[in-house]
mmCIF file of C-alpha atoms in Angstrom:
data_model
loop_
_atom_site.group_PDB
_atom_site.id
_atom_site.type_symbol
_atom_site.label_atom_id
_atom_site.label_comp_id
_atom_site.label_asym_id
_atom_site.label_seq_id
_atom_site.Cartn_x
_atom_site.Cartn_y
_atom_site.Cartn_z
ATOM 1 C CA MET A 99 0.000 0.000 0.000
ATOM 2 C CA ALA A 100 1.373 3.436 -0.958
ATOM 3 C CA LYS A 101 2.379 5.699 1.885
ATOM 4 C CA LYS A 102 0.519 8.998 2.248
ATOM 5 C CA LYS A 103 2.575 12.038 1.330
ATOM 6 C CA ASN A 104 2.578 13.577 4.820
ATOM 7 C CA GLU A 105 3.041 10.222 6.615
ATOM 8 C CA LYS A 106 6.419 9.964 8.321
ATOM 9 C CA SER A 107 8.660 6.942 7.889
ATOM 10 C CA THR A 108 9.777 4.957 10.940
ATOM 11 C CA ASN A 109 13.287 6.278 10.391
ATOM 12 C CA GLN A 110 12.074 9.873 10.462
ATOM 13 C CA ILE A 111 10.057 9.293 13.639
ATOM 14 C CA LEU A 112 13.105 7.750 15.310
ATOM 15 C CA VAL A 113 15.348 10.615 14.187
ATOM 16 C CA GLU A 114 12.921 13.206 15.573
ATOM 17 C CA LEU A 115 12.560 11.312 18.816
ATOM 18 C CA PHE A 116 16.252 10.911 19.010
ATOM 19 C CA MET A 117 16.927 14.617 18.369
ATOM 20 C CA THR A 118 14.549 15.792 21.066
ATOM 21 C CA GLN A 119 16.207 13.546 23.627
ATOM 22 C CA ILE A 120 19.789 13.558 22.380
ATOM 23 C CA GLY A 121 21.169 15.418 25.372
ATOM 24 C CA ALA A 122 19.607 13.079 27.912
ATOM 25 C CA ILE A 123 20.506 9.960 25.911
ATOM 26 C CA THR A 124 24.118 11.057 25.551
ATOM 27 C CA ASN A 125 24.432 11.725 29.270
ATOM 28 C CA VAL A 126 22.949 8.350 30.210
ATOM 29 C CA ILE A 127 25.143 6.514 27.716
ATOM 30 C CA ASP A 128 28.269 8.311 28.954
ATOM 31 C CA GLU A 129 27.371 7.526 32.543
ATOM 32 C CA GLN A 130 26.834 3.834 31.857
ATOM 33 C CA GLY A 131 30.007 3.684 29.725
ATOM 34 C CA GLU A 132 31.941 5.125 32.653
ATOM 35 C CA LYS A 133 30.452 2.515 34.989
ATOM 36 C CA ILE A 134 31.297 -0.413 32.722
ATOM 37 C CA PHE A 135 34.578 0.565 31.107
ATOM 38 C CA VAL A 136 36.272 3.252 33.170
ATOM 39 C CA THR A 137 35.944 1.345 36.449
ATOM 40 C CA ASP A 138 37.884 -1.558 34.928
ATOM 41 C CA ASN A 139 40.415 0.809 33.304
ATOM 42 C CA LEU A 140 39.410 -0.345 29.834
ATOM 43 C CA LEU A 141 38.688 3.138 28.505
ATOM 44 C CA SER A 142 39.247 6.694 29.710
ATOM 45 C CA SER A 143 36.378 9.175 30.221
ATOM 46 C CA ASP A 144 37.446 11.059 27.089
ATOM 47 C CA GLU A 145 37.402 7.888 25.038
ATOM 48 C CA ILE A 146 33.905 7.089 26.303
ATOM 49 C CA LYS A 147 32.702 10.536 25.227
ATOM 50 C CA ASP A 148 34.336 10.161 21.798
ATOM 51 C CA TYR A 149 32.793 6.749 21.280
ATOM 52 C CA SER A 150 29.333 7.967 22.354
ATOM 53 C CA LEU A 151 29.548 10.916 19.986
ATOM 54 C CA GLU A 152 30.695 8.775 17.084
ATOM 55 C CA PHE A 153 27.933 6.252 17.758
ATOM 56 C CA MET A 154 25.281 8.994 17.733
ATOM 57 C CA GLU A 155 26.604 10.443 14.481
ATOM 58 C CA LEU A 156 26.720 7.080 12.773
ATOM 59 C CA LEU A 157 23.233 6.172 13.945
ATOM 60 C CA VAL A 158 21.802 9.477 12.696
ATOM 61 C CA ASN A 159 23.556 8.887 9.342
ATOM 62 C CA VAL A 160 21.909 5.464 9.103
ATOM 63 C CA LEU A 161 18.464 6.869 9.864
ATOM 64 C CA HIS A 162 18.921 9.790 7.471
ATOM 65 C CA ALA A 163 20.037 7.560 4.622
ATOM 66 C CA GLY A 164 16.502 6.581 3.623
ATOM 67 C CA ASP A 165 12.935 5.862 4.686
ATOM 68 C CA THR A 166 13.898 2.367 5.722
ATOM 69 C CA ILE A 167 17.127 0.916 7.025
ATOM 70 C CA ASN A 168 19.301 -0.209 4.166
ATOM 71 C CA ARG A 169 21.312 -3.060 5.650
ATOM 72 C CA ARG A 170 23.646 -3.076 2.653
ATOM 73 C CA GLY A 171 24.163 0.667 2.658
ATOM 74 C CA MET A 172 27.491 2.323 3.458
ATOM 75 C CA GLU A 173 26.039 4.069 6.548
ATOM 76 C CA TYR A 174 24.814 0.829 8.087
ATOM 77 C CA LYS A 175 28.126 -0.898 7.337
ATOM 78 C CA ALA A 176 29.969 2.015 8.958
ATOM 79 C CA LEU A 177 27.869 1.651 12.126
ATOM 80 C CA ARG A 178 28.555 -2.084 12.328
ATOM 81 C CA ARG A 179 32.247 -1.527 11.609
ATOM 82 C CA PHE A 180 32.360 1.026 14.419
ATOM 83 C CA PHE A 181 31.075 -1.564 16.898
ATOM 84 C CA THR A 182 33.399 -4.319 15.700
ATOM 85 C CA GLU A 183 36.382 -1.975 16.106
ATOM 86 C CA PHE A 184 35.109 -0.774 19.460
ATOM 87 C CA SER A 185 34.677 -4.341 20.764
ATOM 88 C CA ASN A 186 38.092 -5.261 19.362
ATOM 89 C CA GLN A 187 39.672 -2.480 21.380
ATOM 90 C CA ILE A 188 37.865 -3.598 24.530
ATOM 91 C CA GLN A 189 39.125 -7.150 23.985
ATOM 92 C CA VAL A 190 42.693 -6.013 23.340
ATOM 93 C CA ARG A 191 42.589 -4.136 26.652
ATOM 94 C CA GLY A 192 41.415 -7.237 28.489
ATOM 95 C CA GLY A 193 37.686 -6.588 28.562
ATOM 96 C CA SER A 194 35.178 -9.394 28.337
ATOM 97 C CA LEU A 195 32.451 -10.064 25.823
ATOM 98 C CA GLU A 196 29.896 -9.984 28.618
ATOM 99 C CA GLU A 197 30.782 -6.396 29.519
ATOM 100 C CA PHE A 198 30.442 -5.246 25.939
ATOM 101 C CA ILE A 199 27.154 -7.046 25.341
ATOM 102 C CA ARG A 200 25.848 -5.508 28.567
ATOM 103 C CA TYR A 201 26.785 -2.099 27.159
ATOM 104 C CA ILE A 202 24.976 -2.755 23.866
ATOM 105 C CA GLN A 203 21.900 -4.004 25.715
ATOM 106 C CA PHE A 204 21.984 -0.851 27.749
ATOM 107 C CA LEU A 205 22.098 1.317 24.614
ATOM 108 C CA GLN A 206 19.070 -0.548 23.297
ATOM 109 C CA LYS A 207 17.271 -0.082 26.606
ATOM 110 C CA VAL A 208 17.913 3.662 26.548
ATOM 111 C CA PHE A 209 16.312 3.954 23.115
ATOM 112 C CA LEU A 210 13.352 1.782 24.020
ATOM 113 C CA GLU A 211 12.730 3.780 27.180
ATOM 114 C CA GLY A 212 12.808 6.907 25.024
ATOM 115 C CA LEU A 213 10.037 5.442 22.882
ATOM 116 C CA GLU A 214 7.909 4.526 25.850
ATOM 117 C CA ALA A 215 8.171 8.079 27.116
ATOM 118 C CA ASP A 216 6.539 9.477 23.969
ATOM 119 C CA ILE A 217 2.800 9.066 24.387
ATOM 120 C CA LYS A 218 1.981 10.700 21.032
ATOM 121 C CA LEU A 219 3.069 7.570 19.167
ATOM 122 C CA SER A 220 0.405 5.177 17.921
ATOM 123 C CA PHE A 221 0.593 1.442 18.597
ATOM 124 C CA ASP A 222 1.697 0.709 15.006
ATOM 125 C CA GLU A 223 4.364 3.385 15.118
ATOM 126 C CA SER A 224 5.678 2.127 18.459
ATOM 127 C CA ARG A 225 5.729 -1.437 17.129
ATOM 128 C CA ALA A 226 7.608 -0.398 13.965
ATOM 129 C CA LEU A 227 10.104 1.595 16.012
ATOM 130 C CA LEU A 228 10.583 -1.259 18.419
ATOM 131 C CA LEU A 229 11.316 -3.657 15.565
ATOM 132 C CA LEU A 230 13.682 -1.164 13.969
ATOM 133 C CA VAL A 231 15.697 -0.562 17.143
ATOM 134 C CA ALA A 232 15.733 -4.286 18.011
ATOM 135 C CA GLY A 233 16.893 -5.155 14.470
ATOM 136 C CA ILE A 234 19.786 -2.664 14.588
ATOM 137 C CA PHE A 235 21.000 -3.785 18.017
ATOM 138 C CA ASN A 236 20.609 -7.475 17.176
ATOM 139 C CA ASP A 237 22.864 -7.014 14.170
ATOM 140 C CA ILE A 238 25.395 -5.160 16.302
ATOM 141 C CA SER A 239 25.341 -7.864 19.014
ATOM 142 C CA LEU A 240 25.819 -10.554 16.381
ATOM 143 C CA ASP A 241 28.781 -8.707 14.851
ATOM 144 C CA VAL A 242 30.396 -8.224 18.239
ATOM 145 C CA PHE A 243 29.898 -11.897 19.048
ATOM 146 C CA ASN A 244 31.458 -12.894 15.724
ATOM 147 C CA VAL A 245 34.446 -10.633 16.357
ATOM 148 C CA TYR A 246 34.862 -12.201 19.769
ATOM 149 C CA LEU A 247 34.702 -15.720 18.297
ATOM 150 C CA GLU A 248 37.185 -14.837 15.558
ATOM 151 C CA GLU A 249 39.614 -13.411 18.113
ATOM 152 C CA LYS A 250 39.247 -16.495 20.308
ATOM 153 C CA GLU A 251 39.829 -18.789 17.335
ATOM 154 C CA LYS A 252 42.905 -16.786 16.354
ATOM 155 C CA THR A 253 44.248 -17.045 19.909
ATOM 156 C CA ILE A 254 43.610 -20.796 20.074
ATOM 157 C CA GLN A 255 45.241 -21.304 16.669
ATOM 158 C CA ALA A 256 48.275 -19.240 17.673
ATOM 159 C CA GLN A 257 48.615 -21.208 20.908
ATOM 160 C CA GLN A 258 48.303 -24.506 19.051
ATOM 161 C CA ASP A 259 50.950 -23.420 16.541
ATOM 162 C CA GLU A 260 53.250 -22.393 19.364
ATOM 163 C CA ILE A 261 52.764 -25.693 21.172
ATOM 164 C CA LYS A 262 53.454 -27.565 17.941
ATOM 165 C CA GLN A 263 56.615 -25.557 17.332
ATOM 166 C CA THR A 264 57.959 -25.870 20.844
ATOM 167 C CA SER A 265 57.066 -29.529 21.298
ATOM 168 C CA THR A 266 59.085 -30.583 18.256
ATOM 169 C CA PRO A 267 62.169 -28.386 18.106
ATOM 170 C CA ILE A 268 64.368 -29.388 15.192
ATOM 171 C CA THR A 269 67.986 -28.556 15.981
ATOM 172 C CA GLU A 270 71.094 -28.856 13.856
ATOM 173 C CA ILE A 271 73.339 -30.369 16.489
ATOM 174 C CA TRP A 272 76.284 -30.849 14.123
ATOM 175 C CA ASP A 273 76.959 -30.013 10.490
ATOM 176 C CA GLY A 274 74.454 -32.128 8.615
ATOM 177 C CA VAL A 275 73.008 -33.746 11.739
ATOM 178 C CA LEU A 276 69.499 -32.820 12.879
ATOM 179 C CA THR A 277 67.865 -33.900 16.122
ATOM 180 C CA LEU A 278 64.153 -34.105 16.634
ATOM 181 C CA PRO A 279 62.935 -34.901 20.138
ATOM 182 C CA ILE A 280 59.285 -35.906 20.032
ATOM 183 C CA ILE A 281 57.301 -35.199 23.183
ATOM 184 C CA GLY A 282 53.709 -36.228 23.818
ATOM 185 C CA THR A 283 51.490 -37.939 21.290
ATOM 186 C CA LEU A 284 51.925 -38.161 17.548
ATOM 187 C CA ASP A 285 48.544 -37.789 15.924
ATOM 188 C CA SER A 286 47.906 -37.409 12.202
ATOM 189 C CA SER A 287 47.809 -33.612 12.123
ATOM 190 C CA ARG A 288 50.957 -33.299 14.239
ATOM 191 C CA THR A 289 52.759 -35.867 12.088
ATOM 192 C CA VAL A 290 51.944 -33.842 9.001
ATOM 193 C CA SER A 291 53.245 -30.615 10.522
ATOM 194 C CA VAL A 292 56.394 -32.239 11.980
ATOM 195 C CA MET A 293 57.120 -33.961 8.683
ATOM 196 C CA GLU A 294 56.698 -30.753 6.705
ATOM 197 C CA ASN A 295 59.056 -28.879 9.016
ATOM 198 C CA LEU A 296 61.560 -31.691 9.146
ATOM 199 C CA LEU A 297 61.725 -32.273 5.388
ATOM 200 C CA SER A 298 62.147 -28.546 4.779
ATOM 201 C CA ARG A 299 64.988 -28.447 7.308
ATOM 202 C CA ILE A 300 66.688 -31.456 5.679
ATOM 203 C CA GLU A 301 66.525 -29.651 2.356
ATOM 204 C CA LYS A 302 67.632 -26.287 3.780
ATOM 205 C CA ASP A 303 70.468 -27.574 5.974
ATOM 206 C CA ARG A 304 71.486 -30.343 3.547
ATOM 207 C CA ALA A 305 71.190 -32.713 6.498
ATOM 208 C CA ARG A 306 72.517 -36.218 6.103
ATOM 209 C CA VAL A 307 71.426 -37.724 9.400
ATOM 210 C CA VAL A 308 68.307 -37.171 11.489
ATOM 211 C CA VAL A 309 68.230 -38.481 15.061
ATOM 212 C CA MET A 310 64.632 -38.843 16.241
ATOM 213 C CA ASP A 311 64.378 -39.191 19.990
ATOM 214 C CA ILE A 312 61.126 -40.582 21.377
ATOM 215 C CA THR A 313 62.038 -40.566 25.067
ATOM 216 C CA GLY A 314 59.203 -38.085 25.613
ATOM 217 C CA VAL A 315 56.563 -40.209 23.890
ATOM 218 C CA ILE A 316 54.253 -41.377 26.649
ATOM 219 C CA ALA A 317 52.264 -44.019 24.833
ATOM 220 C CA ILE A 318 52.322 -45.651 21.461
ATOM 221 C CA ASP A 319 49.621 -47.367 19.473
ATOM 222 C CA SER A 320 49.480 -48.753 15.951
ATOM 223 C CA GLN A 321 48.605 -45.343 14.517
ATOM 224 C CA VAL A 322 51.500 -43.573 16.255
ATOM 225 C CA SER A 323 53.964 -46.264 15.200
ATOM 226 C CA HIS A 324 52.640 -46.027 11.655
ATOM 227 C CA HIS A 325 53.282 -42.280 11.729
ATOM 228 C CA LEU A 326 56.801 -42.898 13.021
ATOM 229 C CA ILE A 327 57.506 -45.285 10.170
ATOM 230 C CA GLN A 328 56.136 -42.757 7.665
ATOM 231 C CA MET A 329 58.451 -40.119 9.083
ATOM 232 C CA MET A 330 61.472 -42.416 8.936
ATOM 233 C CA ARG A 331 60.647 -43.281 5.310
ATOM 234 C CA ALA A 332 60.221 -39.645 4.324
ATOM 235 C CA ILE A 333 63.622 -38.853 5.876
ATOM 236 C CA GLY A 334 65.174 -41.757 3.963
ATOM 237 C CA LEU A 335 63.571 -40.686 0.685
ATOM 238 C CA MET A 336 65.189 -37.277 1.107
ATOM 239 C CA GLY A 337 68.511 -39.116 1.229
ATOM 240 C CA ALA A 338 69.139 -38.612 4.933
ATOM 241 C CA LYS A 339 69.707 -41.420 7.381
ATOM 242 C CA ALA A 340 67.124 -41.744 10.159
ATOM 243 C CA ILE A 341 68.140 -43.003 13.601
ATOM 244 C CA LEU A 342 65.455 -43.691 16.188
ATOM 245 C CA THR A 343 66.528 -43.314 19.814
ATOM 246 C CA GLY A 344 65.013 -43.333 23.281
ATOM 247 C CA ILE A 345 62.687 -46.313 22.938
ATOM 248 C CA ARG A 346 61.673 -46.920 26.556
ATOM 249 C CA PRO A 347 60.869 -50.483 27.739
ATOM 250 C CA GLU A 348 57.107 -49.783 27.845
ATOM 251 C CA ILE A 349 57.210 -48.450 24.306
ATOM 252 C CA ALA A 350 59.262 -51.456 23.154
ATOM 253 C CA ARG A 351 56.730 -53.786 24.762
ATOM 254 C CA ALA A 352 53.881 -51.996 23.016
ATOM 255 C CA LEU A 353 55.677 -52.104 19.661
ATOM 256 C CA THR A 354 56.319 -55.854 19.900
ATOM 257 C CA SER A 355 52.767 -56.594 21.020
ATOM 258 C CA LEU A 356 51.444 -54.535 18.097
ATOM 259 C CA ASN A 357 53.592 -56.588 15.714
ATOM 260 C CA ILE A 358 55.228 -53.456 14.375
ATOM 261 C CA ASN A 359 58.279 -54.320 12.336
ATOM 262 C CA LEU A 360 61.031 -51.775 12.833
ATOM 263 C CA GLY A 361 63.553 -54.091 11.207
ATOM 264 C CA ASP A 362 64.435 -51.535 8.545
ATOM 265 C CA VAL A 363 64.878 -48.748 11.088
ATOM 266 C CA MET A 364 68.201 -48.042 12.785
ATOM 267 C CA THR A 365 67.610 -47.762 16.532
ATOM 268 C CA ARG A 366 69.887 -46.757 19.408
ATOM 269 C CA SER A 367 69.130 -46.653 23.103
ATOM 270 C CA THR A 368 69.856 -42.987 23.835
ATOM 271 C CA LEU A 369 70.237 -39.710 22.005
ATOM 272 C CA SER A 370 73.990 -39.717 22.659
ATOM 273 C CA GLU A 371 74.284 -43.224 21.189
ATOM 274 C CA GLY A 372 72.344 -42.005 18.201
ATOM 275 C CA LEU A 373 74.702 -39.065 17.836
ATOM 276 C CA LYS A 374 77.736 -41.382 17.975
ATOM 277 C CA GLU A 375 76.171 -43.479 15.231
ATOM 278 C CA ALA A 376 75.620 -40.348 13.155
ATOM 279 C CA PHE A 377 79.309 -39.448 13.518
ATOM 280 C CA ILE A 378 80.362 -42.939 12.480
ATOM 281 C CA TYR A 379 78.066 -42.706 9.451
ATOM 282 C CA LEU A 380 79.558 -39.361 8.452
ATOM 283 C CA GLY A 381 83.114 -40.555 9.117
ATOM 284 C CA ILE A 382 83.634 -38.101 11.976
ATOM 285 C CA LYS A 383 85.961 -39.134 14.772
ATOM 286 C CA THR A 384 85.820 -37.441 18.162
ATOM 287 C CA CYS A 385 88.587 -37.581 20.740
ATOM 288 C CA SER A 386 89.506 -35.769 23.957
ATOM 289 C CA ALA A 387 91.672 -32.658 23.752
ATOM 290 C CA ASP A 388 94.588 -34.519 25.408
ATOM 291 C CA THR A 389 94.732 -37.210 22.760
ATOM 292 C CA LYS A 390 97.736 -36.873 20.498
ATOM 293 C CA ILE A 391 96.748 -36.884 16.876
ATOM 294 C CA SER A 392 99.134 -39.001 14.849
ATOM 295 C CA MET B 207 69.722 -39.531 -27.119
ATOM 296 C CA LEU B 208 66.958 -41.352 -25.327
ATOM 297 C CA ARG B 209 63.409 -40.101 -25.693
ATOM 298 C CA GLY B 210 61.950 -38.265 -22.692
ATOM 299 C CA MET B 211 65.157 -38.126 -20.675
ATOM 300 C CA HIS B 212 68.760 -36.984 -20.568
ATOM 301 C CA LEU B 213 71.296 -39.645 -19.750
ATOM 302 C CA THR B 214 74.826 -38.439 -19.028
ATOM 303 C CA ALA B 215 77.947 -40.337 -18.028
ATOM 304 C CA ILE B 216 79.392 -38.465 -15.024
ATOM 305 C CA GLY B 217 82.496 -40.557 -14.359
ATOM 306 C CA ASP B 218 83.338 -43.388 -11.959
ATOM 307 C CA SER B 219 81.000 -45.681 -13.908
ATOM 308 C CA SER B 220 78.085 -43.514 -12.897
ATOM 309 C CA MET B 221 75.334 -42.139 -15.078
ATOM 310 C CA LEU B 222 72.888 -39.365 -14.344
ATOM 311 C CA LEU B 223 69.313 -39.687 -15.582
ATOM 312 C CA GLU B 224 67.338 -36.454 -15.786
ATOM 313 C CA PRO B 225 63.724 -37.109 -16.783
ATOM 314 C CA GLY B 226 62.242 -34.614 -19.245
ATOM 315 C CA ASP B 227 58.726 -33.292 -19.520
ATOM 316 C CA SER B 228 57.914 -35.730 -22.303
ATOM 317 C CA LEU B 229 58.704 -38.812 -20.208
ATOM 318 C CA ASP B 230 55.621 -40.994 -19.890
ATOM 319 C CA PRO B 231 56.019 -43.084 -16.723
ATOM 320 C CA SER B 232 52.854 -45.016 -17.504
ATOM 321 C CA ASP B 233 54.600 -46.668 -20.447
ATOM 322 C CA PRO B 234 57.949 -48.017 -19.153
ATOM 323 C CA ASP B 235 58.250 -50.517 -22.019
ATOM 324 C CA ASN B 236 58.999 -47.572 -24.286
ATOM 325 C CA TYR B 237 62.266 -46.844 -22.497
ATOM 326 C CA ILE B 238 63.489 -50.019 -20.778
ATOM 327 C CA ALA B 239 65.303 -51.760 -23.655
ATOM 328 C CA GLU B 240 66.982 -48.610 -24.905
ATOM 329 C CA LEU B 241 68.050 -47.622 -21.422
ATOM 330 C CA MET B 242 69.546 -51.052 -20.757
ATOM 331 C CA GLU B 243 71.476 -50.809 -23.988
ATOM 332 C CA VAL B 244 72.991 -47.436 -23.121
ATOM 333 C CA MET B 245 73.906 -48.468 -19.565
ATOM 334 C CA GLN B 246 75.613 -51.647 -20.804
ATOM 335 C CA ARG B 247 77.431 -49.766 -23.532
ATOM 336 C CA GLU B 248 78.724 -47.187 -21.061
ATOM 337 C CA GLY B 249 79.636 -49.838 -18.462
ATOM 338 C CA ALA B 250 77.504 -48.122 -15.819
ATOM 339 C CA ARG B 251 77.592 -49.376 -12.251
ATOM 340 C CA THR B 252 75.459 -46.632 -10.735
ATOM 341 C CA LEU B 253 72.425 -44.839 -12.145
ATOM 342 C CA MET B 254 71.486 -41.619 -10.385
ATOM 343 C CA TYR B 255 67.900 -40.633 -11.063
ATOM 344 C CA ASP B 256 67.439 -36.905 -10.584
ATOM 345 C CA LEU B 257 63.964 -36.106 -9.192
ATOM 346 C CA GLU B 258 64.549 -32.360 -8.849
ATOM 347 C CA LYS B 259 61.966 -31.500 -11.500
ATOM 348 C CA VAL B 260 59.387 -34.019 -10.322
ATOM 349 C CA PRO B 261 57.051 -32.243 -7.873
ATOM 350 C CA LEU B 262 54.946 -35.268 -6.991
ATOM 351 C CA ILE B 263 55.441 -39.014 -7.165
ATOM 352 C CA ASP B 264 52.113 -40.738 -7.681
ATOM 353 C CA GLN B 265 51.499 -44.474 -7.957
ATOM 354 C CA ILE B 266 52.237 -44.502 -11.685
ATOM 355 C CA TYR B 267 55.533 -42.678 -11.247
ATOM 356 C CA TYR B 268 56.471 -44.884 -8.293
ATOM 357 C CA ALA B 269 55.703 -48.012 -10.371
ATOM 358 C CA TRP B 270 58.023 -46.641 -13.059
ATOM 359 C CA LEU B 271 60.821 -46.174 -10.522
ATOM 360 C CA VAL B 272 60.283 -49.705 -9.170
ATOM 361 C CA ARG B 273 60.393 -51.089 -12.697
ATOM 362 C CA LEU B 274 63.548 -49.105 -13.423
ATOM 363 C CA ASN B 275 65.110 -50.480 -10.244
ATOM 364 C CA ALA B 276 64.317 -54.029 -11.379
ATOM 365 C CA LEU B 277 65.984 -53.277 -14.704
ATOM 366 C CA CYS B 278 69.055 -51.873 -12.945
ATOM 367 C CA HIS B 279 69.227 -54.976 -10.778
ATOM 368 C CA LEU B 280 69.303 -57.140 -13.902
ATOM 369 C CA ALA B 281 72.042 -54.970 -15.373
ATOM 370 C CA ASN B 282 74.053 -55.053 -12.108
ATOM 371 C CA VAL B 283 73.566 -51.322 -11.742
ATOM 372 C CA GLU B 284 72.696 -49.598 -8.472
ATOM 373 C CA LEU B 285 69.766 -47.175 -8.768
ATOM 374 C CA ILE B 286 69.986 -44.142 -6.494
ATOM 375 C CA VAL B 287 67.325 -41.479 -6.562
ATOM 376 C CA VAL B 288 68.647 -38.013 -5.768
ATOM 377 C CA ASN B 289 67.253 -34.527 -5.220
ATOM 378 C CA ILE B 290 63.783 -35.695 -4.246
ATOM 379 C CA ARG B 291 61.611 -32.696 -3.414
ATOM 380 C CA THR B 292 60.049 -32.356 0.024
ATOM 381 C CA THR B 293 56.520 -32.477 -1.410
ATOM 382 C CA ALA B 294 57.303 -35.674 -3.308
ATOM 383 C CA ALA B 295 59.014 -37.310 -0.301
ATOM 384 C CA PHE B 296 56.097 -36.359 1.906
ATOM 385 C CA SER B 297 53.354 -37.730 -0.344
ATOM 386 C CA LEU B 298 55.309 -40.859 -1.200
ATOM 387 C CA ALA B 299 56.098 -41.662 2.449
ATOM 388 C CA MET B 300 52.409 -41.241 3.326
ATOM 389 C CA GLY B 301 51.348 -43.692 0.648
ATOM 390 C CA LEU B 302 54.037 -46.376 0.877
ATOM 391 C CA LYS B 303 53.134 -49.743 2.391
ATOM 392 C CA GLU B 304 56.629 -51.228 1.998
ATOM 393 C CA PRO B 305 60.033 -49.537 1.923
ATOM 394 C CA PRO B 306 61.058 -48.563 -1.608
ATOM 395 C CA PRO B 307 63.490 -51.009 -3.255
ATOM 396 C CA PHE B 308 65.826 -48.285 -4.567
ATOM 397 C CA LYS B 309 68.393 -46.279 -2.651
ATOM 398 C CA CYS B 310 68.210 -42.548 -1.968
ATOM 399 C CA SER B 311 70.709 -39.753 -1.576
ATOM 400 C CA LEU B 312 70.394 -36.055 -0.871
ATOM 401 C CA ASP B 313 72.080 -34.992 -4.109
ATOM 402 C CA VAL B 314 74.599 -36.129 -6.697
ATOM 403 C CA ASP B 315 77.595 -35.012 -4.582
ATOM 404 C CA SER B 316 76.378 -36.940 -1.529
ATOM 405 C CA ALA B 317 75.767 -40.012 -3.663
ATOM 406 C CA ARG B 318 79.278 -39.800 -5.101
ATOM 407 C CA GLN B 319 80.676 -39.499 -1.576
ATOM 408 C CA GLY B 320 78.863 -42.718 -0.720
ATOM 409 C CA ILE B 321 76.249 -41.112 1.561
ATOM 410 C CA ILE B 322 73.417 -43.278 0.358
ATOM 411 C CA VAL B 323 70.375 -44.443 2.286
ATOM 412 C CA SER B 324 68.839 -47.841 1.841
ATOM 413 C CA LEU B 325 65.330 -47.865 3.288
#
């Protein structure tokens, strides 16, 4: 049904309502911002004022952009971007999602209370305004939640990467000799990442021997042993010799009970034995400083 | 010159095989006889197969290498694959059920110095 010429759009009604109460709304928002963010030292009073002002401006821009809210419009995107950046800053400074959502809910409440206060509005107008305000703040809450999830995922990923890196440090212990102590459990994804790193290091350092120490491997099953064999084969295919060290009695018992054949794999009891074997393989002789060289 | 590959005598009864783009590993019969002839003529004892330009070794390529190794065995030649790329080593190791029958070395220099791995 076509709208009458003099009939105001929901956006216009909200703008007018907003303009008549802007002073009060700003004060309330500032006050609540102070309570939530300044108390916890997340933002300063000046920052709160700046954010409130920017929010008001962006909201007015959205409402002025047309008779209805254009969710794909630049103004609406700018408003959502403002909140994602704002929430990002709160997170960076150690704030929680709960605090920020509480703040957004408060903003929504302030607007809704503003509507209730205006008795001139008809039921239909109030309903339309209510839906409009709820829609805007729902979108904002969803964006903030997504930002929070993304940040959490990034943090978890970074921590996982760090754990992976530190739990399998590949060290060139001698020219052409790499050591790889494996600690914990070797699952498929870790095997892939260790193998990628190891093969790249063999290529980069022109390594000829790799000593893999599994003293830190707590338990072994058929899958883990299969991964070990894959790693040893990949090392061999690169042209480097693989030496497996640190097989503890429990691990040896598990390997024999699993019928895993490590017949093709060179094994030594300890890392130092493995290193000696590497030296023999490379034709390196070590002697004490006192020994006379003939 | 053999089709699909470069075969060069590099001294010490060794030959270097560099596969070309036109090599078809799915049809080993095309190359086997000719290759045997060249190796016997040159008195080769070692054949170094350079995998530097082979980014991935699939089942067909692996079967070709196994077949080539069998040929070398018949000709009393040792097959050593060299310069395998990390991507190829990775994918091959993931797919292998048995250790490969051929020997491997990091590069030609390592192979000539006798640093050869038998898996």
